[in-house]
Amino acid sequence: MNKKSIILKDLVNFGKACYGNSLIICGGGNISAKAGSKIYIKREGVSLQHAAPRDFMPISIKEASAVFTGNFRPSKEFRMHLACFKVRPDIGAVIHTHPVFSTAMGNASRSLLKDFTYELKYTMNSEVPCVKNIEPGTGVLAEEVGKKIKNANGVILSNHGIVTVGKTLEEAFNRNLALERAAKVYILTRILRFIESKT
């Protein structure tokens, strides 16, 4: 199996894992992996739950402002993915999902410290900043995420979800899981402390 086939297989498997772990529902989320000077990213209109290798298309990392027409267009967040790869030449994968607790954190404009939970400390190894509410799929959002991800391995998007990066898809996926779990722990802890303060 050649490198391209391996990457496409991994994209399919980790995309399904995102769905299976409730990081996304319906057709939400997008995932990409680097292969030399280009990335493979999910096509627009395809659910990661049912995606096949043919549903991931190549884009040059230099094509941040490209316009795509016809039946094969990349995910609307391709600019955000490319922005991550441009500022982080050390990474090989980007995963964007819409998990419940992390999205709630974003709606409250909350960031997470890198050592908030054991898993976050040893998978993320960076603070997780929050990006303000910006229209999805825009160059403005891509630019803001690029600024934050330059010094972080994950960001929370207000009213939108999270983005994690990694040297591999597995690393980016594990960071996604760890971030969502930390957000859940944070919110439940705040609720319990509030209840205790009232008793």
Rosetta silent file (secondary structure, phi, psi, omega in degrees, C-alpha in Angstrom):
SEQUENCE: MNKKSIILKDLVNFGKACYGNSLIICGGGNISAKAGSKIYIKREGVSLQHAAPRDFMPISIKEASAVFTGNFRPSKEFRMHLACFKVRPDIGAVIHTHPVFSTAMGNASRSLLKDFTYELKYTMNSEVPCVKNIEPGTGVLAEEVGKKIKNANGVILSNHGIVTVGKTLEEAFNRNLALERAAKVYILTRILRFIESKT
SCORE:     score description
SCORE:     0.000 S_00000001
   1 L     0.000  125.733 -178.469    0.000    0.000    0.000 S_00000001
   2 L   -78.474  172.549 -174.682    1.498    3.358   -1.043 S_00000001
   3 H   -60.525  -41.977  179.900    1.622    6.482    1.120 S_00000001
   4 H   -60.300  -44.757 -179.344   -1.429    8.075   -0.518 S_00000001
   5 H   -62.996  -38.597  179.094   -3.526    4.961    0.076 S_00000001
   6 H   -65.054  -44.574  179.471   -2.442    4.831    3.721 S_00000001
   7 H   -61.385  -45.811 -179.031   -3.350    8.496    4.258 S_00000001
   8 H   -64.595  -39.055  177.640   -6.765    8.061    2.647 S_00000001
   9 H   -63.460  -43.188  179.223   -7.450    4.941    4.708 S_00000001
  10 H   -65.041  -39.795  178.036   -6.496    6.784    7.904 S_00000001
  11 H   -60.596  -43.295  177.870   -8.702    9.744    6.981 S_00000001
  12 H   -61.846  -48.891 -175.864  -11.659    7.409    6.522 S_00000001
  13 H   -65.321  -45.036 -179.101  -11.001    5.571    9.791 S_00000001
  14 H   -74.141  -28.250  173.384  -10.427    8.641   11.960 S_00000001
  15 H   -63.195  -44.349  177.255  -13.379   10.413   10.363 S_00000001
  16 H   -65.691  -35.400  178.628  -15.610    7.524   11.394 S_00000001
  17 H   -65.292  -36.223  176.452  -13.993    7.571   14.847 S_00000001
  18 H   -61.138  -42.818  179.010  -14.963   11.237   15.225 S_00000001
  19 H   -68.124  -44.948 -177.791  -18.556   10.277   14.487 S_00000001
  20 H   -64.472  -25.254  179.211  -18.450    7.193   16.698 S_00000001
  21 L   -99.057   16.386  176.302  -17.174    9.222   19.657 S_00000001
  22 L    59.660   29.380  174.355  -19.921   11.864   19.286 S_00000001
  23 L   -81.119  -19.191  178.504  -17.479   14.585   18.293 S_00000001
  24 L  -143.681  160.655  170.239  -19.718   15.299   15.284 S_00000001
  25 L  -136.809  163.340  178.682  -23.257   14.586   14.103 S_00000001
  26 L    52.263 -128.323 -177.544  -24.916   14.631   10.686 S_00000001
  27 L  -102.974   16.729 -175.376  -22.518   16.103    8.119 S_00000001
  28 L   -73.045  164.715  174.931  -20.533   18.279   10.514 S_00000001
  29 L    80.944  160.912  175.854  -16.792   18.471   10.960 S_00000001
  30 E  -153.537  158.217 -171.192  -13.858   18.082    8.610 S_00000001
  31 E  -145.830  143.913 -179.392  -10.510   16.353    8.649 S_00000001
  32 E  -147.636  158.068  177.575   -7.282   16.642    6.658 S_00000001
  33 E  -142.831  146.061 -176.180   -3.800   15.157    6.406 S_00000001
  34 E   -89.410  140.707  174.258   -0.619   16.388    4.746 S_00000001
  35 E  -138.444   94.381 -177.342    1.189   14.589    1.954 S_00000001
  36 L    68.824 -122.682 -177.534    4.236   16.538    0.826 S_00000001
  37 L   -94.702   11.654  178.743    3.213   19.961   -0.504 S_00000001
  38 E  -136.113  168.091  175.778   -0.507   19.199   -0.484 S_00000001
  39 E  -122.463  157.552  170.392   -3.225   18.062    1.875 S_00000001
  40 E  -109.470  126.972 -175.822   -6.116   15.651    1.485 S_00000001
  41 E  -134.679  151.599 -179.855   -9.355   17.028    2.893 S_00000001
  42 E   -59.686  140.258  175.810  -12.974   15.882    2.993 S_00000001
  43 E   -72.837  154.505  176.733  -15.132   17.001    0.109 S_00000001
  44 L   -64.157  139.719  175.636  -18.045   19.349    0.686 S_00000001
  45 L    83.819    4.737 -179.416  -21.370   17.656    1.345 S_00000001
  46 L  -107.340  131.682  176.583  -19.894   14.356    2.525 S_00000001
  47 L   -82.492  134.913  177.441  -20.561   12.987    6.011 S_00000001
  48 L   -62.786  -22.942  178.421  -17.524   11.619    7.822 S_00000001
  49 L   -62.448  -35.394 -175.000  -19.771    8.800    8.991 S_00000001
  50 L  -116.035    7.357 -175.019  -20.031    7.458    5.445 S_00000001
  51 L   -63.391  142.396  175.838  -16.899    8.898    3.793 S_00000001
  52 L  -117.614  168.051  179.941  -14.819    6.675    1.503 S_00000001
  53 H   -51.552  -35.920 -178.808  -11.273    7.274    0.176 S_00000001
  54 H   -67.917  -12.980 -177.641  -12.712    8.899   -2.964 S_00000001
  55 H   -88.643    7.256  176.123  -14.370   11.536   -0.771 S_00000001
  56 E  -115.938  127.292 -174.888  -11.056   13.179    0.140 S_00000001
  57 E  -116.124  149.882 -179.459   -9.517   15.537   -2.388 S_00000001
  58 E   -83.274  144.260  173.610   -6.012   17.006   -2.715 S_00000001
  59 E  -139.166  137.830  174.308   -5.277   20.723   -2.388 S_00000001
  60 E   -67.794  139.841  179.948   -1.927   22.471   -2.624 S_00000001
  61 L   -63.422  -19.110 -179.968   -0.952   24.090    0.674 S_00000001
  62 L   -82.961   -6.478 -171.680   -0.327   27.289   -1.310 S_00000001
  63 L   -93.265   40.645 -176.482   -3.954   27.508   -2.510 S_00000001
  64 L   -59.734  -28.012 -177.641   -5.480   29.326    0.467 S_00000001
  65 L  -107.848   13.783 -176.684   -7.393   31.714   -1.794 S_00000001
  66 L   -65.640  150.782  175.871   -8.294   29.224   -4.519 S_00000001
  67 L  -112.190  127.289 -177.096  -11.823   29.095   -5.922 S_00000001
  68 L  -110.203  137.535  179.102  -13.227   25.638   -6.627 S_00000001
  69 L  -129.693  171.342  178.567  -16.045   24.899   -9.047 S_00000001
  70 L    88.701 -164.261 -174.868  -17.786   21.800  -10.346 S_00000001
  71 L   -80.235  -18.225 -176.376  -18.817   18.677   -8.479 S_00000001
  72 L  -112.916   95.844  177.059  -15.641   18.300   -6.438 S_00000001
  73 L  -121.402  144.085 -179.153  -15.199   21.079   -3.924 S_00000001
  74 E   -74.662  167.317  173.217  -13.404   20.787   -0.597 S_00000001
  75 L   -47.565  144.653 -178.180  -14.981   21.323    2.790 S_00000001
  76 L   -61.350  -17.672  179.975  -15.914   24.968    3.305 S_00000001
  77 L   -93.779   20.397 -178.032  -13.284   25.107    6.060 S_00000001
  78 H   -60.477  -32.218  178.965  -10.377   24.304    3.717 S_00000001
  79 H   -64.389  -39.294  179.470   -8.907   27.771    4.342 S_00000001
  80 H   -65.153  -42.272  177.772   -8.794   27.091    8.077 S_00000001
  81 H   -62.624  -47.244 -179.575   -7.020   23.774    7.524 S_00000001
  82 H   -62.458  -37.379  178.620   -4.496   25.357    5.164 S_00000001
  83 H   -61.042  -39.675  178.806   -3.859   28.184    7.633 S_00000001
  84 H   -63.963  -46.421 -178.759   -2.938   25.606   10.280 S_00000001
  85 H   -66.081  -32.957 -178.746   -0.515   23.792    7.979 S_00000001
  86 H   -69.137  -39.936 -177.998    1.100   27.061    6.862 S_00000001
  87 H   -88.008  -13.059 -178.495    1.921   28.285   10.368 S_00000001
  88 L  -128.425   77.299  179.773    2.770   24.818   11.698 S_00000001
  89 L   -63.871  -11.154 -179.637    5.110   23.003    9.286 S_00000001
  90 L   -81.947  -12.478 -175.284    5.670   20.412   12.031 S_00000001
  91 L   -94.933  160.286  179.145    2.118   19.027   11.853 S_00000001
  92 L  -125.541   -3.307 -176.977    0.662   16.399    9.558 S_00000001
  93 E  -154.252  150.141  176.256   -3.047   16.502   10.404 S_00000001
  94 E  -134.679  132.379  177.266   -5.918   18.823   11.340 S_00000001
  95 E  -127.837  125.092  177.607   -9.269   17.747   12.806 S_00000001
  96 E  -116.336  122.171 -179.147  -12.239   20.099   13.234 S_00000001
  97 E  -131.146  175.491 -177.602  -15.271   18.807   15.148 S_00000001
  98 L  -125.701   54.400 -177.995  -18.414   20.116   16.851 S_00000001
  99 L   -71.230  151.728 -170.842  -18.522   18.428   20.285 S_00000001
 100 H   -62.856  -54.657 -171.890  -21.133   19.589   22.792 S_00000001
 101 H   -71.426  -38.910  177.652  -19.108   20.582   25.853 S_00000001
 102 H   -65.338  -38.794  178.156  -16.245   22.243   23.987 S_00000001
 103 H   -64.839  -39.336  176.225  -18.720   24.234   21.921 S_00000001
 104 H   -61.731  -39.605  176.474  -20.436   25.351   25.127 S_00000001
 105 H   -59.754  -43.327  179.503  -17.031   26.485   26.417 S_00000001
 106 H   -63.742  -39.378  179.067  -16.582   28.506   23.262 S_00000001
 107 H   -63.547  -26.970  177.715  -19.994   30.095   23.614 S_00000001
 108 L   -95.386    8.183  179.735  -18.918   31.267   27.067 S_00000001
 109 L    56.045   41.882 -179.386  -15.559   32.476   25.659 S_00000001
 110 L  -100.368  138.512  171.480  -13.638   30.107   27.939 S_00000001
 111 L  -103.248  171.646  177.524  -10.100   28.864   27.377 S_00000001
 112 E  -127.813  134.791  174.624   -8.499   25.839   29.048 S_00000001
 113 L   -72.463  149.468 -173.524   -5.142   25.620   30.790 S_00000001
 114 L   -65.499  -22.552 -178.804   -2.918   22.854   29.482 S_00000001
 115 L  -107.248   23.033 -178.249   -2.823   21.035   32.827 S_00000001
 116 L   -62.419  -40.793  172.861   -6.542   21.269   33.634 S_00000001
 117 L  -127.281  160.349  179.122   -6.886   17.490   33.301 S_00000001
 118 H   -57.099  -46.019 -177.931   -4.290   14.733   33.210 S_00000001
 119 H   -64.304  -40.141 -178.947   -5.209   13.826   29.616 S_00000001
 120 H   -65.529  -40.774 -179.027   -5.053   17.420   28.444 S_00000001
 121 H   -60.642  -42.802 -173.028   -1.650   17.932   30.028 S_00000001
 122 H   -95.851   -5.261  174.291   -0.073   14.926   28.350 S_00000001
 123 H  -109.673  -42.550 -175.396   -1.763   15.109   24.959 S_00000001
 124 L   -81.638  -45.414  179.326   -2.218   18.823   24.277 S_00000001
 125 L    55.337   30.849  175.508    0.919   20.198   25.928 S_00000001
 126 L  -164.709  157.352  171.900   -0.334   23.763   25.408 S_00000001
 127 L   -63.430  153.653  178.074   -3.029   26.120   26.607 S_00000001
 128 E  -111.903   98.807 -177.895   -6.219   25.895   24.550 S_00000001
 129 L   -77.771  165.988  179.601   -7.274   29.442   23.587 S_00000001
 130 E  -110.936  134.281  176.409  -10.719   30.511   22.427 S_00000001
 131 E   -98.900  132.745 -178.302  -11.403   32.180   19.075 S_00000001
 132 L   -60.319  165.221 -177.703  -14.260   34.692   19.015 S_00000001
 133 L   -67.157  113.748 -179.840  -17.433   33.983   17.045 S_00000001
 134 L  -131.475  144.587 -179.241  -16.596   34.373   13.349 S_00000001
 135 L   -53.185  125.196  179.569  -18.587   33.256   10.301 S_00000001
 136 L   -59.909  148.913  174.959  -17.611   29.660    9.404 S_00000001
 137 L    78.567    4.835 -176.555  -15.760   29.032    6.163 S_00000001
 138 L   -96.939  159.962  175.288  -14.345   32.538    5.880 S_00000001
 139 H   -65.952  -29.877  179.019  -10.812   33.763    5.398 S_00000001
 140 H   -63.804  -44.771  178.070  -11.217   35.824    8.566 S_00000001
 141 H   -63.670  -43.575  179.339  -11.827   32.687   10.627 S_00000001
 142 H   -58.184  -43.502 -179.628   -8.899   30.937    8.960 S_00000001
 143 H   -63.305  -44.157 -179.063   -6.612   33.859    9.794 S_00000001
 144 H   -66.776  -41.318  177.878   -7.676   33.959   13.453 S_00000001
 145 H   -64.463  -41.264  177.912   -7.294   30.204   13.891 S_00000001
 146 H   -58.692  -40.667  179.002   -3.864   30.379   12.250 S_00000001
 147 H   -62.623  -42.865 -176.998   -2.766   33.038   14.748 S_00000001
 148 H   -74.984  -40.811 -173.618   -3.877   30.944   17.726 S_00000001
 149 H   -73.873  -13.786  178.677   -2.724   27.540   16.490 S_00000001
 150 L   -59.280  -33.604 -178.430    0.791   28.855   15.892 S_00000001
 151 L  -121.505   22.675 -179.437    1.471   28.474   19.617 S_00000001
 152 L  -147.587  160.935  177.831   -1.136   25.872   20.548 S_00000001
 153 L  -105.045    3.778  176.462   -2.164   22.348   19.583 S_00000001
 154 E  -165.496  150.977  175.825   -5.860   23.065   19.812 S_00000001
 155 E  -136.667  151.741  175.063   -8.319   25.952   19.786 S_00000001
 156 E  -102.443  131.659 -179.876  -11.935   26.384   20.832 S_00000001
 157 E  -104.276  121.709  179.616  -14.193   28.163   18.342 S_00000001
 158 L   -57.932  127.037  177.833  -17.030   30.206   19.792 S_00000001
 159 L    60.536   24.951 -171.857  -20.389   28.775   18.664 S_00000001
 160 L  -145.370  -31.379 -178.717  -18.599   26.419   16.291 S_00000001
 161 E   131.659 -144.692 -178.383  -16.533   23.638   17.895 S_00000001
 162 E  -140.240  160.135  173.397  -12.835   22.874   18.162 S_00000001
 163 E  -130.624  129.659  173.521   -9.733   22.413   16.026 S_00000001
 164 E  -126.925  150.780  179.673   -6.829   20.179   17.002 S_00000001
 165 E  -125.619  163.914  177.904   -3.587   19.491   15.176 S_00000001
 166 E  -167.939  166.308  175.861   -0.933   16.811   15.411 S_00000001
 167 L   -64.940  -30.560  178.852    2.014   15.188   13.715 S_00000001
 168 L  -131.015  166.321  175.234   -0.364   12.351   12.834 S_00000001
 169 H   -62.597  -36.993  179.208   -4.107   11.899   12.553 S_00000001
 170 H   -61.744  -42.984  179.701   -4.003    9.762   15.674 S_00000001
 171 H   -65.525  -44.739  178.786   -2.358   12.542   17.670 S_00000001
 172 H   -62.735  -38.461  179.089   -4.822   15.165   16.405 S_00000001
 173 H   -66.660  -45.605  179.210   -7.718   12.801   17.179 S_00000001
 174 H   -62.254  -35.327  177.071   -6.500   12.064   20.710 S_00000001
 175 H   -68.176  -35.683  175.586   -6.171   15.792   21.341 S_00000001
 176 H   -61.481  -47.451  179.288   -9.749   16.255   20.148 S_00000001
 177 H   -61.987  -45.824 -177.834  -10.949   13.617   22.603 S_00000001
 178 H   -64.325  -38.558  179.605   -8.874   15.022   25.467 S_00000001
 179 H   -66.274  -44.918  179.642  -10.112   18.560   24.829 S_00000001
 180 H   -65.018  -39.824  178.767  -13.770   17.542   24.788 S_00000001
 181 H   -64.987  -41.025  178.942  -13.348   15.495   27.973 S_00000001
 182 H   -63.861  -39.740  178.094  -11.608   18.413   29.705 S_00000001
 183 H   -63.170  -40.024  178.216  -14.427   20.747   28.657 S_00000001
 184 H   -64.122  -45.434  178.463  -16.962   18.317   30.110 S_00000001
 185 H   -61.203  -42.761 -179.901  -15.033   18.068   33.380 S_00000001
 186 H   -59.210  -50.025 -176.904  -14.755   21.872   33.531 S_00000001
 187 H   -65.374  -43.747  179.068  -18.477   22.438   33.046 S_00000001
 188 H   -64.931  -37.023  177.530  -19.529   19.714   35.500 S_00000001
 189 H   -63.633  -43.423  178.497  -17.073   21.055   38.077 S_00000001
 190 H   -62.672  -39.814  179.062  -18.525   24.553   37.726 S_00000001
 191 H   -64.035  -46.665 -179.340  -22.049   23.172   38.146 S_00000001
 192 H   -63.116  -40.689  178.731  -21.120   21.209   41.277 S_00000001
 193 H   -65.803  -36.451  177.383  -19.357   24.202   42.815 S_00000001
 194 H   -65.034  -43.760  178.995  -22.394   26.354   42.112 S_00000001
 195 H   -61.907  -43.982  179.941  -24.675   23.789   43.773 S_00000001
 196 H   -62.495  -35.431 -178.874  -22.363   23.572   46.783 S_00000001
 197 H   -69.939  -17.026 -178.280  -22.359   27.354   47.130 S_00000001
 198 L   -99.725   -2.131 -178.403  -26.152   27.305   47.414 S_00000001
 199 L  -111.800    0.000    0.000  -26.354   24.608   50.102 S_00000001
